Coordinates of C-alpha atoms in Angstrom, one line a residue:
M1 CA 0.0 0.0 0.0
K2 CA 1.2 3.5 -0.9
K3 CA 2.0 5.8 2.1
L4 CA 1.0 9.4 2.4
L5 CA 2.2 12.0 4.9
F6 CA -0.4 14.7 5.4
I7 CA 1.1 17.8 7.0
V8 CA -1.7 20.2 8.2
N9 CA -1.2 23.8 9.6
P10 CA -4.3 24.2 11.8
R11 CA -3.7 28.0 12.1
S12 CA -3.8 29.0 8.4
G13 CA -6.9 29.9 6.4
R14 CA -10.1 31.9 7.0
T15 CA -12.1 29.0 8.3
K16 CA -11.3 26.6 11.1
S17 CA -13.6 23.9 9.9
R18 CA -11.8 20.5 9.8
A19 CA -14.5 18.9 7.7
P20 CA -12.7 19.4 4.3
L21 CA -9.6 17.9 5.7
F22 CA -11.4 14.8 7.0
D23 CA -12.9 14.5 3.5
A24 CA -9.4 14.8 2.0
V25 CA -8.1 12.0 4.2
A26 CA -11.1 9.8 3.2
R27 CA -10.4 10.5 -0.5
F28 CA -6.7 9.7 -0.2
S29 CA -7.6 6.5 1.6
Q30 CA -10.1 5.6 -1.1
A31 CA -7.3 6.2 -3.7
G32 CA -5.1 3.5 -2.0
Y33 CA -3.0 5.5 0.4
L34 CA -2.3 4.7 4.0
V35 CA -2.5 8.2 5.5
Y36 CA -0.5 9.6 8.4
V37 CA -1.7 13.0 9.6
H38 CA 0.6 15.4 11.4
M39 CA -0.8 18.7 12.7
T40 CA 2.0 21.3 13.0
D41 CA 2.5 23.0 16.4
G42 CA 4.5 26.0 15.4
P43 CA 7.0 27.6 13.0
G44 CA 9.5 25.2 11.7
D45 CA 7.6 22.1 12.6
A46 CA 6.6 21.2 9.0
T47 CA 10.2 21.4 8.0
R48 CA 11.3 19.1 10.8
V49 CA 8.6 16.5 10.1
A50 CA 9.2 16.5 6.3
R51 CA 12.9 16.1 6.9
E52 CA 12.6 13.4 9.5
L53 CA 9.8 11.3 8.0
G54 CA 9.7 12.3 4.3
E55 CA 11.7 9.4 2.9
Q56 CA 9.3 6.9 4.4
F57 CA 6.4 8.1 2.2
D58 CA 5.5 8.0 -1.4
L59 CA 3.6 11.3 -1.3
V60 CA 3.7 14.2 1.1
V61 CA 0.7 16.6 1.0
C62 CA 0.7 19.8 3.0
S63 CA -2.4 21.9 3.8
G64 CA -1.8 25.5 4.7
G65 CA -0.6 28.7 3.2
D66 CA 2.5 29.4 1.1
G67 CA 4.6 29.5 4.3
T68 CA 3.6 25.9 5.2
L69 CA 4.5 24.8 1.6
N70 CA 7.8 26.6 2.0
E71 CA 8.6 24.7 5.3
T72 CA 7.5 21.4 3.8
I73 CA 9.7 21.8 0.7
S74 CA 12.6 23.1 2.8
G75 CA 12.5 19.9 4.8
L76 CA 12.2 17.6 1.7
M77 CA 15.1 19.4 0.0
Q78 CA 17.4 18.0 2.7
L79 CA 16.6 14.4 1.7
S80 CA 18.5 12.3 -0.8
R81 CA 15.2 10.6 -1.9
R82 CA 12.3 13.0 -2.2
P83 CA 8.7 11.9 -2.4
W84 CA 6.1 13.5 -4.6
V85 CA 4.5 16.6 -3.2
G86 CA 0.8 17.6 -3.1
Y87 CA -0.5 21.0 -2.0
L88 CA -3.9 21.9 -0.6
P89 CA -3.9 25.7 -0.4
N90 CA -5.6 27.0 2.7
G91 CA -3.8 30.3 3.3
S92 CA -4.6 34.0 2.8
T93 CA -3.1 34.7 -0.6
N94 CA -1.8 31.4 -2.0
D95 CA 0.3 33.0 -4.8
F96 CA 2.0 29.8 -5.6
A97 CA -1.2 27.9 -6.0
A98 CA -2.7 30.6 -8.2
S99 CA 0.4 30.5 -10.5
L100 CA -0.1 26.7 -11.0
H101 CA -3.9 26.8 -11.3
I102 CA -4.2 24.6 -8.2
P103 CA -7.9 24.7 -7.1
S104 CA -8.7 26.8 -4.0
Q105 CA -11.4 24.5 -2.8
T106 CA -9.9 21.6 -0.7
E107 CA -12.2 19.0 -2.3
N108 CA -11.1 20.0 -5.8
A109 CA -7.5 20.3 -4.9
T110 CA -7.6 16.8 -3.3
E111 CA -9.1 15.3 -6.4
A112 CA -6.4 17.0 -8.5
I113 CA -3.7 15.3 -6.4
V114 CA -5.4 11.9 -6.7
R115 CA -5.8 12.2 -10.5
G116 CA -2.6 14.2 -11.2
D117 CA 0.9 13.5 -12.5
P118 CA 4.3 14.7 -11.2
F119 CA 5.5 18.0 -12.5
P120 CA 9.2 18.7 -12.1
L121 CA 9.3 22.0 -10.2
D122 CA 12.3 24.3 -10.0
I123 CA 13.3 25.2 -6.4
G124 CA 15.4 28.1 -5.3
T125 CA 18.1 28.5 -2.7
H126 CA 18.8 31.7 -0.8
N127 CA 22.3 31.3 0.8
G128 CA 21.4 27.6 1.1
R129 CA 17.8 28.1 2.5
S130 CA 15.2 26.8 0.1
F131 CA 12.2 28.7 -1.3
A132 CA 9.4 27.5 -3.5
Y133 CA 8.6 30.5 -5.6
V134 CA 10.0 33.9 -4.5
A135 CA 12.8 35.6 -2.7
S136 CA 12.1 39.4 -2.4
F137 CA 13.1 42.6 -0.7
G138 CA 11.8 46.1 -0.4
A139 CA 8.3 47.5 -1.0
F140 CA 5.4 45.0 -0.6
T141 CA 7.9 42.5 1.0
R142 CA 7.6 43.4 4.7
S143 CA 3.8 43.2 4.5
S144 CA 3.9 39.5 3.6
Y145 CA 5.3 38.5 7.0
S146 CA 4.4 41.5 9.2
A147 CA 0.6 41.4 8.8
P148 CA -0.8 39.5 11.8
Q149 CA -2.2 36.0 11.1
A150 CA -5.6 37.0 12.4
T151 CA -5.6 40.0 10.0
K152 CA -4.6 37.8 7.1
N153 CA -7.3 35.3 8.0
A154 CA -10.0 38.0 8.2
L155 CA -9.1 40.2 5.3
G156 CA -7.0 38.0 2.9
H157 CA -5.6 40.0 0.0
F158 CA -6.9 43.2 1.4
A159 CA -4.6 42.9 4.4
Y160 CA -1.6 42.7 2.1
I161 CA -2.8 45.7 0.1
L162 CA -3.2 47.8 3.3
E163 CA 0.3 46.8 4.4
G164 CA 1.7 47.4 0.9
L165 CA 0.2 50.9 0.7
G166 CA 1.7 51.6 4.1
D167 CA 5.1 50.8 2.6
L168 CA 4.5 53.2 -0.3
D169 CA 4.3 56.1 2.2
S170 CA 7.7 55.3 3.5
L171 CA 9.5 53.8 0.6
R172 CA 13.2 53.6 1.2
P173 CA 15.9 52.9 -1.4
Y174 CA 18.2 50.0 -1.0
H175 CA 21.6 50.4 -2.6
C176 CA 23.0 47.1 -3.9
R177 CA 25.0 45.5 -6.6
V178 CA 23.1 42.7 -8.4
V179 CA 24.8 40.2 -10.7
A180 CA 22.3 38.1 -12.7
D181 CA 23.9 35.5 -14.9
G182 CA 26.9 37.8 -15.4
E183 CA 24.9 40.9 -16.1
I184 CA 25.5 43.7 -13.5
F185 CA 23.0 46.1 -12.1
E186 CA 24.0 48.6 -9.4
G187 CA 22.1 51.4 -7.8
D188 CA 19.2 52.2 -5.6
F189 CA 16.2 49.9 -5.8
I190 CA 12.8 50.0 -4.0
F191 CA 12.0 46.4 -4.8
G192 CA 13.7 43.3 -5.9
A193 CA 12.4 39.7 -6.5
V194 CA 13.8 36.5 -7.8
C195 CA 10.7 34.4 -8.5
N196 CA 9.0 31.5 -10.1
S197 CA 5.5 32.8 -9.9
T198 CA 3.0 35.0 -11.6
S199 CA 1.8 36.7 -8.4
L200 CA 3.8 38.2 -5.5
G201 CA 2.0 39.0 -2.3
G202 CA -1.2 39.5 -4.2
L203 CA 0.1 42.9 -5.3
V204 CA 2.7 42.5 -8.0
K205 CA 1.6 40.4 -11.0
L206 CA 3.9 38.9 -13.7
N207 CA 2.8 38.1 -17.2
P208 CA 1.9 34.3 -17.2
D209 CA 3.2 34.0 -20.8
R210 CA 6.6 35.1 -19.5
V211 CA 6.9 32.7 -16.6
K212 CA 7.7 29.0 -16.9
M213 CA 8.1 27.1 -13.6
D214 CA 10.2 24.2 -15.0
D215 CA 12.6 25.9 -17.3
G216 CA 15.6 26.0 -15.0
K217 CA 15.4 29.8 -14.7
F218 CA 13.8 32.3 -12.4
E219 CA 12.4 35.7 -13.3
L220 CA 14.3 38.7 -11.9
L221 CA 12.4 41.9 -11.3
L222 CA 14.1 45.0 -10.0
L223 CA 12.5 48.4 -9.6
R224 CA 14.9 51.4 -9.5
T225 CA 14.1 54.1 -7.0
P226 CA 11.9 56.8 -8.6
K227 CA 13.0 60.4 -8.2
T228 CA 9.6 62.1 -8.0
A229 CA 6.0 61.2 -7.0
L230 CA 5.0 61.2 -10.6
D231 CA 7.9 58.8 -11.4
L232 CA 6.6 56.5 -8.7
Q233 CA 3.0 56.7 -10.0
N234 CA 4.2 55.9 -13.6
L235 CA 6.4 53.0 -12.3
I236 CA 3.4 51.5 -10.5
V237 CA 1.3 51.8 -13.7
A238 CA 4.0 50.1 -15.7
I239 CA 4.3 47.2 -13.3
T240 CA 0.5 46.8 -13.2
S241 CA 0.4 46.9 -17.0
M242 CA 3.3 44.5 -17.1
E243 CA 5.4 46.9 -19.2
Y244 CA 8.8 45.4 -18.5
D245 CA 10.7 47.8 -20.9
Y246 CA 9.7 50.9 -18.9
P247 CA 12.7 52.9 -17.6
G248 CA 13.4 51.9 -14.1
V249 CA 12.1 48.3 -14.6
I250 CA 14.6 45.5 -15.0
F251 CA 13.2 42.1 -16.0
R252 CA 15.3 39.1 -16.8
H253 CA 15.2 35.3 -17.0
V254 CA 18.1 34.0 -14.9
K255 CA 19.7 30.9 -13.4
S256 CA 21.6 32.6 -10.6
V257 CA 21.6 36.0 -8.8
T258 CA 24.0 37.5 -6.3
V259 CA 23.2 40.6 -4.2
D260 CA 25.8 42.6 -2.4
T261 CA 25.0 45.5 -0.1
R262 CA 26.0 47.5 2.9
D263 CA 22.4 48.3 3.7
D264 CA 20.1 46.5 6.1
I265 CA 17.9 44.6 3.6
P266 CA 15.5 42.1 5.2
W267 CA 14.2 39.4 2.7
S268 CA 11.0 37.5 2.4
L269 CA 11.2 33.8 1.2
D270 CA 7.7 32.7 0.2
G271 CA 6.3 35.2 2.7
E272 CA 8.6 34.1 5.5
Y273 CA 11.2 36.4 7.1
A274 CA 14.8 36.1 6.2
P275 CA 17.4 38.4 7.9
S276 CA 19.6 40.8 6.0
E277 CA 23.0 39.6 4.8
P278 CA 25.8 41.5 3.0
H279 CA 26.2 38.9 0.4
V280 CA 23.3 36.8 -0.9
E281 CA 23.5 34.0 -3.5
I282 CA 20.3 32.8 -5.1
R283 CA 20.4 29.6 -7.2
N284 CA 17.9 27.7 -9.3
V285 CA 17.8 23.9 -8.6
P286 CA 16.0 22.5 -11.7
G287 CA 13.3 20.0 -11.3
A288 CA 14.1 19.5 -7.6
I289 CA 10.6 18.6 -6.4
D290 CA 8.0 16.5 -8.2
L291 CA 4.7 18.4 -7.5
V292 CA 1.5 16.5 -8.3
L293 CA -0.7 18.6 -10.6
Y294 CA -3.8 18.0 -12.7
H295 CA -5.6 20.4 -15.0
D296 CA -8.5 19.6 -17.4
D297 CA -6.7 21.6 -20.1
Q298 CA -3.4 20.0 -19.3
R299 CA -1.7 23.3 -18.8
H300 CA 1.1 23.0 -16.2

């Protein structure tokens, strides 16, 4: 019998009803899996369980937000033999799930895992720490990990927007030197992201036609610091309209990125806080995780 490790974050999501999760366990059992359920008890627990138990299972499914997925993948990335991974999005924004068209309803997402096939997903490392879809700094970044969980649960996207707008009132430039596959960008930036997603914090959107999550490359997005309020307004319009050739916008497809700075630049990895470091190395690990996906139109 196939074995399934079901990692559940009981604190994520807007509803505390466990009924969909019981139904998910029943469906997995019906599909031939012996299911072991683990309810996480705090930050880092999903990583620990995935690392300690992951090799014993054929499939690891996590239920929670993007942070829970980040922890689960971080644990699995430390294994020599990695099981397949399934994701039941139950967070506040679920950027990653939206990028891959994973259903938001637990019942539909469960069925997609049961009927799906493995998709070789690129994973990133940030000074050795794994992330599933984005490493970012600057505007809109602090909001992803500073908004209280209760606020996220109650307001969802709106909480991020409120926090993001708060950042706009106090935008600060970060001076750094960015080297992307040998190309050098130096100066003051209000935002930077190395990502494998079409949505960042529910605020910044990338053109889905320009993002492939299994091509061995990430998308690098840098926004230079605007000089005037009008420049800032135009920059926001350009990003919203996905105009990547606009002055002040740097957009590249890259395998590796290094960031050197003397400034204090806190990072966000899949919405989880990462402290500032003077030298950051970001690498793409192609096809590192087999994520189980199913879509009626076969778009992965």
